Short mmCIF file of C-alpha atoms in Angstrom, two decimals:
data_model
loop_
_atom_site.label_atom_id
_atom_site.label_comp_id
_atom_site.label_asym_id
_atom_site.label_seq_id
_atom_site.Cartn_x
_atom_site.Cartn_y
_atom_site.Cartn_z
CA GLU A 289 129.56 116.63 52.68
CA ILE A 290 128.82 117.80 49.17
CA GLN A 291 132.70 118.11 48.48
CA ASP A 292 131.99 120.50 45.53
CA ASP A 293 131.91 124.69 45.79
CA GLU A 294 129.62 125.19 42.87
CA LEU A 295 127.22 122.56 43.77
CA PHE A 296 127.03 123.51 47.08
CA PHE A 297 126.39 127.29 46.11
CA ASP A 298 123.61 126.07 43.51
CA VAL A 299 121.82 124.33 46.68
CA MET A 300 122.05 127.63 48.41
CA SER A 301 120.97 129.83 45.39
CA THR A 302 118.00 127.41 44.90
CA PHE A 303 116.88 127.36 48.51
CA GLN A 304 116.93 131.20 48.79
CA THR A 305 114.73 131.17 45.29
CA ASP A 306 112.23 129.06 46.32
CA PHE A 307 111.78 130.07 50.06
CA THR A 308 112.24 134.00 49.52
CA ASP A 309 109.72 135.84 51.86
CA SER A 310 108.61 132.51 53.41
CA THR A 311 109.34 130.29 56.16
CA ALA A 312 111.53 127.23 55.79
CA THR A 313 112.44 124.12 57.90
CA GLY A 314 115.41 121.93 57.96
CA GLU A 315 113.60 119.31 56.23
CA ASP A 316 112.67 121.81 53.22
CA PHE A 317 116.60 122.77 53.09
CA LYS A 318 117.31 118.83 53.07
CA ASN A 319 114.84 118.28 50.20
CA THR A 320 116.30 121.01 48.33
CA ALA A 321 119.96 119.82 48.51
CA GLU A 322 119.08 116.43 47.56
CA ASP A 323 116.89 117.70 44.57
CA VAL A 324 120.01 120.01 43.44
CA THR A 325 122.70 117.12 44.15
CA GLY A 326 120.90 114.04 43.52
CA MET A 327 122.48 113.04 47.12
CA ASP A 328 120.69 111.28 49.85
CA PHE A 329 120.97 113.22 53.19
CA ASP A 330 119.23 111.05 55.49
CA GLN A 331 122.21 109.80 57.69
CA PHE A 332 123.85 113.45 57.66
CA PHE A 333 120.48 115.10 58.92
CA ASP A 334 119.95 112.16 61.44
CA GLN A 335 123.16 112.98 62.87
CA TRP A 336 123.98 116.41 62.41
CA TYR A 337 120.60 118.17 62.38
CA TYR A 338 118.27 115.84 64.64
CA GLY A 339 121.19 114.20 66.73
CA GLN A 340 122.94 115.33 69.95
CA GLY A 341 126.38 116.29 70.71
CA TYR A 342 129.57 116.18 68.41
CA PRO A 343 132.39 113.63 67.84
CA ARG A 344 135.47 113.56 69.99
CA PHE A 345 138.61 111.95 68.55
CA ASN A 346 141.64 110.20 69.60
CA PHE A 347 144.28 109.57 67.15
CA GLU A 348 147.23 107.31 67.09
CA TRP A 349 149.73 106.97 64.03
CA TYR A 350 153.27 106.12 63.07
CA TRP A 351 155.21 106.08 59.93
CA ASP A 352 155.97 102.75 58.23
CA ASP A 353 159.38 103.20 56.57
CA ALA A 354 159.34 100.09 54.65
CA ASN A 355 156.33 100.79 52.78
CA GLN A 356 156.47 104.51 52.77
CA SER A 357 153.21 104.87 54.24
CA ILE A 358 151.43 106.53 57.70
CA HIS A 359 149.21 104.27 59.53
CA ILE A 360 146.44 106.12 61.42
CA THR A 361 144.08 104.68 64.04
CA SER A 362 141.01 107.25 64.47
CA THR A 363 138.85 106.55 67.44
CA GLN A 364 135.43 108.52 67.63
CA THR A 365 133.25 108.97 70.88
CA THR A 366 130.15 110.76 71.02
CA THR A 367 126.75 110.71 73.06
CA SER A 368 124.71 107.47 73.49
CA SER A 369 121.74 109.41 71.26
CA THR A 370 124.24 109.66 68.51
CA PRO A 371 126.54 107.17 68.52
CA LEU A 372 128.46 107.75 65.29
CA PHE A 373 129.00 110.82 63.19
CA ASP A 374 129.81 109.32 59.73
CA MET A 375 132.12 112.34 58.37
CA LEU A 376 135.21 113.49 56.36
CA LEU A 377 138.10 115.00 58.24
CA ASP A 378 141.17 116.58 56.90
CA ILE A 379 144.54 116.11 58.41
CA ARG A 380 147.45 118.11 58.10
CA LEU A 381 150.81 116.34 58.08
CA LEU A 382 154.27 117.70 58.08
CA PHE A 383 157.26 116.20 56.24
CA LEU A 384 160.62 115.94 57.14
CA THR A 385 161.60 117.96 54.28
CA GLY A 386 159.72 120.93 56.02
CA SER A 387 156.63 120.81 53.34
CA ASP A 388 153.44 119.65 54.22
CA THR A 389 150.14 118.13 52.97
CA THR A 390 146.40 117.54 53.72
CA ILE A 391 145.19 114.26 53.52
CA THR A 392 141.20 113.42 53.95
CA ILE A 393 139.91 110.42 55.95
CA HIS A 394 136.27 109.05 56.18
CA GLN A 395 135.24 108.05 59.54
CA THR A 396 132.73 105.42 58.81
CA GLU A 397 133.10 103.52 62.21
CA ASN A 398 133.92 104.51 65.78
CA VAL A 399 137.43 103.18 65.46
CA ASN A 400 139.01 103.18 61.79
CA GLU A 401 142.39 102.32 60.63
CA PHE A 402 143.80 104.07 57.75
CA ILE A 403 146.86 103.30 55.81
CA ILE A 404 147.95 106.19 53.36
CA PRO A 405 151.06 105.84 51.07
CA LEU A 406 152.97 108.99 50.72
CA ASP A 407 156.06 110.23 48.64
CA GLU A 408 157.83 111.76 51.73
CA GLU A 409 158.39 110.71 55.55
CA VAL A 410 155.93 112.13 57.96
CA TYR A 411 157.52 113.52 61.32
CA ASP A 412 154.46 115.40 62.77
CA PHE A 413 150.77 114.83 62.72
CA TYR A 414 150.37 118.44 62.72
CA GLU A 415 146.78 119.46 62.68
CA VAL A 416 143.30 118.02 62.70
CA ASP A 417 140.72 120.16 60.47
CA PRO A 418 143.30 122.89 59.67
CA ASP A 419 140.58 125.04 57.86
CA ASN A 420 137.65 124.33 60.63
CA TRP A 421 135.36 122.82 57.96
CA THR A 422 134.03 120.39 60.69
CA MET A 423 132.63 120.47 64.19
CA GLU A 424 134.90 118.13 66.49
CA TYR A 425 137.20 118.09 69.39
CA VAL A 426 140.32 116.44 69.52
CA ASP A 427 141.10 114.77 72.89
CA GLY A 428 144.61 113.40 71.60
CA ILE A 429 147.44 112.53 69.11
CA SER A 430 149.70 109.96 70.22
CA VAL A 431 152.84 108.32 68.07
CA ILE A 432 152.95 104.72 68.40
CA VAL A 433 156.31 103.50 68.84
CA GLU A 434 157.30 101.07 66.18
CA GLU A 435 157.19 97.33 67.21
CA THR A 436 160.40 95.14 67.44
CA GLU A 437 161.09 93.86 64.17
CA SER A 438 161.63 89.84 64.65
CA PRO A 439 159.24 88.39 62.08
CA ALA A 440 160.73 84.81 62.82
CA TYR A 441 159.84 85.03 66.45
CA PHE A 442 155.89 85.08 66.24
CA THR A 443 153.03 86.20 64.39
CA VAL A 444 149.58 87.38 65.59
CA GLY A 445 146.27 87.46 63.77
CA PRO A 446 143.57 87.93 62.81
CA ASN A 447 144.54 91.56 62.87
CA PRO A 448 142.21 93.66 63.19
CA ALA A 449 140.88 91.26 65.98
CA SER A 450 136.98 90.49 67.01
CA ASP A 451 136.74 88.03 69.53
CA TYR A 452 140.18 86.17 69.69
CA ILE A 453 143.81 86.46 68.44
CA ASN A 454 145.88 83.52 67.69
CA ILE A 455 149.92 83.55 68.38
CA TYR A 456 151.92 81.50 66.04
CA PHE A 457 155.51 81.00 67.44
CA LEU A 458 157.80 80.13 64.31
CA ASN A 459 160.41 78.59 66.66
CA PRO A 460 158.71 75.72 68.47
CA THR A 461 161.64 74.83 70.70
CA ALA A 462 161.98 78.08 72.28
CA GLY A 463 160.37 77.10 75.50
CA ASP A 464 158.20 78.96 77.90
CA ARG A 465 157.40 82.58 76.96
CA SER A 466 155.70 84.97 78.72
CA ILE A 467 152.57 87.04 76.95
CA VAL A 468 151.42 90.63 78.05
CA ILE A 469 148.85 92.57 76.48
CA ASN A 470 149.13 96.24 76.99
CA ASP A 471 146.50 99.09 75.97
CA ILE A 472 147.97 102.17 74.02
CA ALA A 473 148.35 104.02 77.57
CA GLY A 474 150.81 101.19 78.62
CA ARG A 475 148.45 99.58 81.06
CA LYS A 476 148.70 95.84 81.46
CA ILE A 477 145.76 94.23 80.82
CA TYR A 478 146.44 90.62 80.27
CA GLU A 479 149.43 88.17 81.07
CA THR A 480 149.99 84.71 80.83
CA GLN A 481 152.68 82.09 80.15
CA ILE A 482 152.74 79.85 76.87
CA SER A 483 154.84 76.89 76.25
CA ASP A 484 153.07 75.54 72.91
CA SER A 485 154.15 76.69 69.64
CA GLN A 486 150.67 78.47 69.09
CA SER A 487 147.96 79.70 71.46
CA ARG A 488 144.38 81.33 71.18
CA ILE A 489 143.67 84.21 73.53
CA ASP A 490 140.11 85.41 73.99
CA VAL A 491 140.00 89.38 73.36
CA SER A 492 136.05 89.60 73.22
CA ALA A 493 135.78 91.70 76.28
CA LEU A 494 138.49 94.26 75.38
CA PRO A 495 136.99 97.43 74.12
CA LYS A 496 137.91 98.85 70.49
CA GLY A 497 141.57 100.20 69.96
CA VAL A 498 145.14 99.49 69.51
CA TYR A 499 146.97 97.20 71.64
CA THR A 500 150.58 95.81 72.03
CA LEU A 501 151.33 92.32 72.68
CA LEU A 502 154.71 91.51 74.27
CA SER A 503 156.34 88.13 74.06
CA SER A 504 159.58 87.46 76.08
CA ASP A 505 161.66 84.02 76.85
CA GLY A 506 163.55 85.19 79.36
CA GLY A 507 166.21 87.01 76.95
CA GLN A 508 164.88 88.44 73.68
CA GLN A 509 161.59 90.42 73.79
CA VAL A 510 159.49 90.97 70.54
CA VAL A 511 156.55 93.46 70.32
CA LYS A 512 153.31 93.24 67.81
CA ARG A 513 150.51 95.49 67.47
CA PHE A 514 146.77 94.43 67.05
CA ILE A 515 143.62 96.46 66.64
CA LYS A 516 140.52 95.28 68.19
#
């Protein structure tokens, strides 16, 4: 949380000096850390000291070759008593060249999306928390299959979505289209037929996550991703 080794050891040294030959509590350590660093540790202690459980993660990622960036969707689940652990998390990535790098993401919500530009193409989301700095459990890491590229066919938004998505077909004479929404596991959760050039779909009941929207006119199929 402090992200500064020298400052962290200053905290530890001060705490040891102030409470030598006496009894100290977690609140005493929190107060010392705040005094030395000037930081506010209320949220950290509420989650990690007074809270219950630990964070579990699912990661979905893909490499965007056109923009030379990795897209990561990080989903955190916890217990009801501690609904979120706001935390920094290191991720080790491997490049096609055989070299690697470690990036740091900041989980501030149960579902976060990150777009991180990199100089080399990533081929493997290799390791989460490689140096074991934090306490977490990784339930799964999935590669998202790249969507079919056909920007003239339709667009979808807002993305990320909250209560609804709008679908705009740029070829209004294409006729009836089949619309299917699948979750990240490939399960069909919605299907309809659309004949108009635009349509609104209610997604308010969907849980947070990444979804694919497939449009088919009987011949061509186009797939887009959206985040709820």
